[in-house]
Amino acid sequence: SSELTQDPAVSVALGQTVRITCQGDSLRSYSASWYLQKPGQAPLLVIYDKNNRPSGIPDRFSGSSSGDSSSLTIAGAQAEDEADYYCSSRDNSGDHMVLFGGGTKLTVL
Amino acid sequence: QLQLQESGPGLVKPSETLSLTCTVSGDSISSSSDYWGWIRQPPGKGLEWIGSVYYSGTTFYNPSLKSRVTISVDTSKNQFSLKLSSVTAADTAVYYCARQGLRRLVLVTDSWGQGSLVIVSS
């Protein structure tokens, strides 16, 4: 399969924990990375290789995986975390070396 | 500090070829650990991978665009380029160039250009 599926929208109260999920058959074999994108800006890598954070990314961002799903968790969501979040990986065949999920709009209430 | 900068026409006519160049500074495009890719985002929509290139010239393309796409690298200028032929209005998008690292057989996009809006219209 060459698809990654995300919920279109998720909301979280300020300071609470939120999980954003990504589902796809290839996630059983390959790790996911996660990007956030704010309006008018380029995406920013926040998690790669399941649960690694690039330099400068707050430790409230973490990743996990189980079976055909991967998740991004934000512990203690801040107002500045409101953004679109995309998961990314690849497909099993190698035809799609890069796949993106459809994106999840996170609203911080 | 790595910087990627897209350049090229912002308006392309239908049926013509879209051409963009990405100039890389702060890193060598000949780095053995990096791939270089193009990703686009239609207005109000999600991200779509177009393709990626290694400094040796090895390319990977999105199967849905493969018949129309050519990505090449110019190591002497530290640049890589995108050509997309026979464009239609559906190709209107912000086009991002990016650096990608191969981590356990997965290309991870760790740095992005600011993006270049290309409109396809007569």
XYZ file of C-alpha atoms in Angstrom:
231
model
C 0.000 0.000 0.000
C 1.211 3.528 -0.728
C -0.910 5.596 1.636
C -0.534 7.194 5.022
C -3.776 8.206 6.712
C -4.221 10.952 9.290
C -7.247 12.437 11.020
C -7.984 15.812 9.369
C -8.338 17.745 12.604
C -7.585 17.393 16.305
C -8.007 19.845 19.172
C -6.384 20.073 22.604
C -6.791 22.323 25.597
C -3.818 24.503 26.435
C -1.360 22.582 28.597
C -2.915 19.193 27.947
C -1.467 16.232 26.081
C -2.482 15.380 22.532
C -1.685 12.461 20.271
C -1.754 12.696 16.482
C -1.812 9.405 14.637
C -0.741 8.138 11.240
C -1.755 4.780 9.804
C -0.320 2.840 6.903
C 0.733 -0.669 6.037
C 4.344 0.374 5.385
C 4.654 1.633 8.967
C 4.937 -1.988 10.061
C 8.367 -2.027 8.402
C 9.524 1.579 8.124
C 9.702 4.406 10.620
C 7.735 7.630 10.461
C 8.923 11.177 10.684
C 6.767 14.139 11.658
C 6.637 17.730 10.435
C 4.784 20.771 11.643
C 3.804 23.568 9.308
C 2.510 26.966 10.285
C 0.659 29.193 7.793
C 2.937 30.667 5.176
C 5.964 28.731 6.374
C 7.890 25.719 5.174
C 7.428 22.474 7.109
C 9.736 21.810 10.055
C 10.987 18.370 11.053
C 10.071 17.613 14.684
C 10.500 13.822 14.961
C 12.393 11.321 12.810
C 13.231 7.644 12.976
C 10.281 6.963 15.291
C 11.364 9.057 18.300
C 14.369 11.251 17.570
C 14.188 15.023 17.850
C 16.341 17.374 15.775
C 18.310 19.968 17.652
C 16.105 22.782 18.916
C 12.853 20.828 19.051
C 11.312 20.910 22.553
C 11.180 17.642 24.451
C 7.401 17.891 24.766
C 7.349 16.385 21.266
C 7.767 12.612 21.148
C 7.036 9.789 18.738
C 5.985 6.181 19.033
C 4.792 3.332 16.883
C 2.768 0.147 17.139
C 1.838 -2.176 14.338
C 0.687 -0.197 11.319
C 0.394 3.095 13.214
C 2.763 5.798 14.338
C 1.951 8.647 16.691
C 3.214 12.079 17.563
C 2.541 13.122 21.153
C 2.722 16.682 22.409
C 2.846 16.759 26.203
C 1.631 20.071 27.570
C 0.551 21.670 24.307
C 1.399 25.339 23.896
C -0.378 27.965 21.835
C 2.556 28.012 19.417
C 2.031 24.309 18.690
C -1.119 25.131 16.729
C -0.194 24.046 13.205
C -0.686 21.430 10.519
C 1.149 18.200 11.257
C 2.256 15.744 8.574
C 3.611 12.250 8.975
C 5.998 10.842 6.395
C 7.575 7.528 5.547
C 7.857 5.372 2.428
C 5.988 2.513 0.834
C 6.910 -1.149 0.981
C 7.828 -1.534 -2.679
C 10.222 1.397 -2.984
C 8.131 3.012 -5.715
C 7.312 5.833 -3.327
C 10.553 6.604 -1.520
C 8.751 9.445 0.238
C 5.104 9.375 1.317
C 3.218 12.060 3.206
C 0.030 11.718 5.158
C -2.804 14.088 4.391
C -2.060 16.236 7.411
C -3.767 16.967 10.734
C -4.821 20.466 11.722
C -4.099 20.881 15.440
C -6.097 23.519 17.270
C -4.986 24.563 20.768
C -7.992 25.788 22.718
C 24.240 27.014 8.398
C 22.442 25.204 5.600
C 20.313 27.309 3.280
C 18.282 26.208 0.275
C 16.882 28.768 -2.122
C 14.460 28.046 -4.944
C 14.533 30.177 -8.085
C 12.595 30.211 -11.320
C 9.530 31.648 -13.042
C 6.464 32.185 -10.907
C 4.108 31.875 -13.871
C 4.094 29.104 -16.454
C 1.678 28.615 -19.329
C -0.327 25.396 -19.671
C 1.416 22.667 -21.683
C 4.827 24.271 -21.114
C 7.681 23.083 -18.876
C 8.109 24.278 -15.300
C 11.775 24.766 -14.401
C 13.127 25.478 -10.927
C 16.619 25.528 -9.500
C 17.658 25.102 -5.884
C 20.903 26.709 -4.763
C 22.476 25.092 -1.721
C 24.751 26.972 0.651
C 26.303 25.819 3.888
C 26.620 22.197 2.712
C 28.144 20.428 -0.255
C 25.669 18.876 -2.627
C 28.293 16.181 -3.137
C 27.982 15.042 0.463
C 27.804 11.269 0.509
C 25.158 11.275 3.236
C 22.574 13.530 1.603
C 19.860 13.332 -0.985
C 18.205 16.384 -2.484
C 14.496 16.534 -3.157
C 11.546 18.470 -4.485
C 8.204 18.563 -2.695
C 5.145 20.590 -3.641
C 2.001 21.820 -1.936
C -1.051 23.027 -3.879
C -2.798 25.998 -2.258
C -4.727 24.844 0.807
C -3.690 21.209 0.356
C -1.135 18.754 1.670
C 2.432 17.880 0.766
C 3.344 15.800 -2.286
C 6.799 14.360 -2.920
C 7.947 14.928 -6.499
C 11.329 13.233 -6.490
C 14.850 13.100 -5.108
C 18.387 12.958 -6.474
C 21.752 11.813 -5.163
C 24.908 13.693 -6.133
C 25.904 10.795 -8.376
C 22.787 11.441 -10.445
C 20.688 8.563 -9.100
C 17.062 9.633 -9.008
C 13.810 8.520 -7.388
C 10.511 9.860 -8.709
C 6.902 9.809 -7.576
C 5.282 7.270 -9.907
C 2.320 9.575 -10.504
C 4.630 12.278 -11.917
C 7.490 10.173 -13.260
C 6.584 10.544 -16.935
C 6.827 14.343 -16.701
C 9.644 14.914 -14.190
C 13.389 15.303 -14.498
C 15.575 16.133 -11.512
C 19.251 16.770 -12.055
C 22.242 17.925 -10.051
C 25.070 20.325 -10.904
C 27.836 19.732 -8.391
C 30.022 22.497 -9.844
C 27.373 25.073 -8.945
C 26.101 23.302 -5.808
C 22.634 23.298 -7.328
C 19.940 20.845 -8.278
C 17.033 21.397 -10.622
C 13.477 20.335 -11.360
C 11.788 20.168 -14.734
C 8.096 19.294 -14.961
C 6.705 19.074 -18.477
C 3.219 19.486 -19.916
C 1.938 21.422 -16.930
C -1.714 22.077 -16.211
C -3.537 24.142 -13.618
C -3.304 21.130 -11.296
C 0.447 21.745 -11.085
C -0.080 25.140 -9.443
C 1.629 24.856 -6.071
C 4.340 26.034 -3.745
C 7.444 24.071 -4.722
C 9.966 23.327 -1.991
C 13.503 22.101 -2.440
C 14.920 20.146 0.455
C 17.794 18.142 1.865
C 17.042 14.558 2.758
C 18.955 11.996 4.758
C 18.570 8.256 4.386
C 17.821 6.788 7.799
C 17.140 3.059 7.935
C 15.978 3.036 4.311
C 13.658 6.025 4.814
C 14.340 9.458 3.301
C 13.890 12.058 6.028
C 13.540 15.670 4.921
C 15.562 17.583 7.478
C 15.884 20.985 5.831
C 13.542 22.902 3.544
C 13.797 25.931 1.317
C 11.321 28.732 1.847
C 9.231 27.600 -1.124
C 8.456 29.085 -4.521
C 4.891 29.626 -5.701
C 4.400 28.572 -9.300
C 1.097 29.376 -10.984
C 0.081 27.650 -14.191
C -2.090 29.981 -16.212
C -2.337 31.409 -19.686
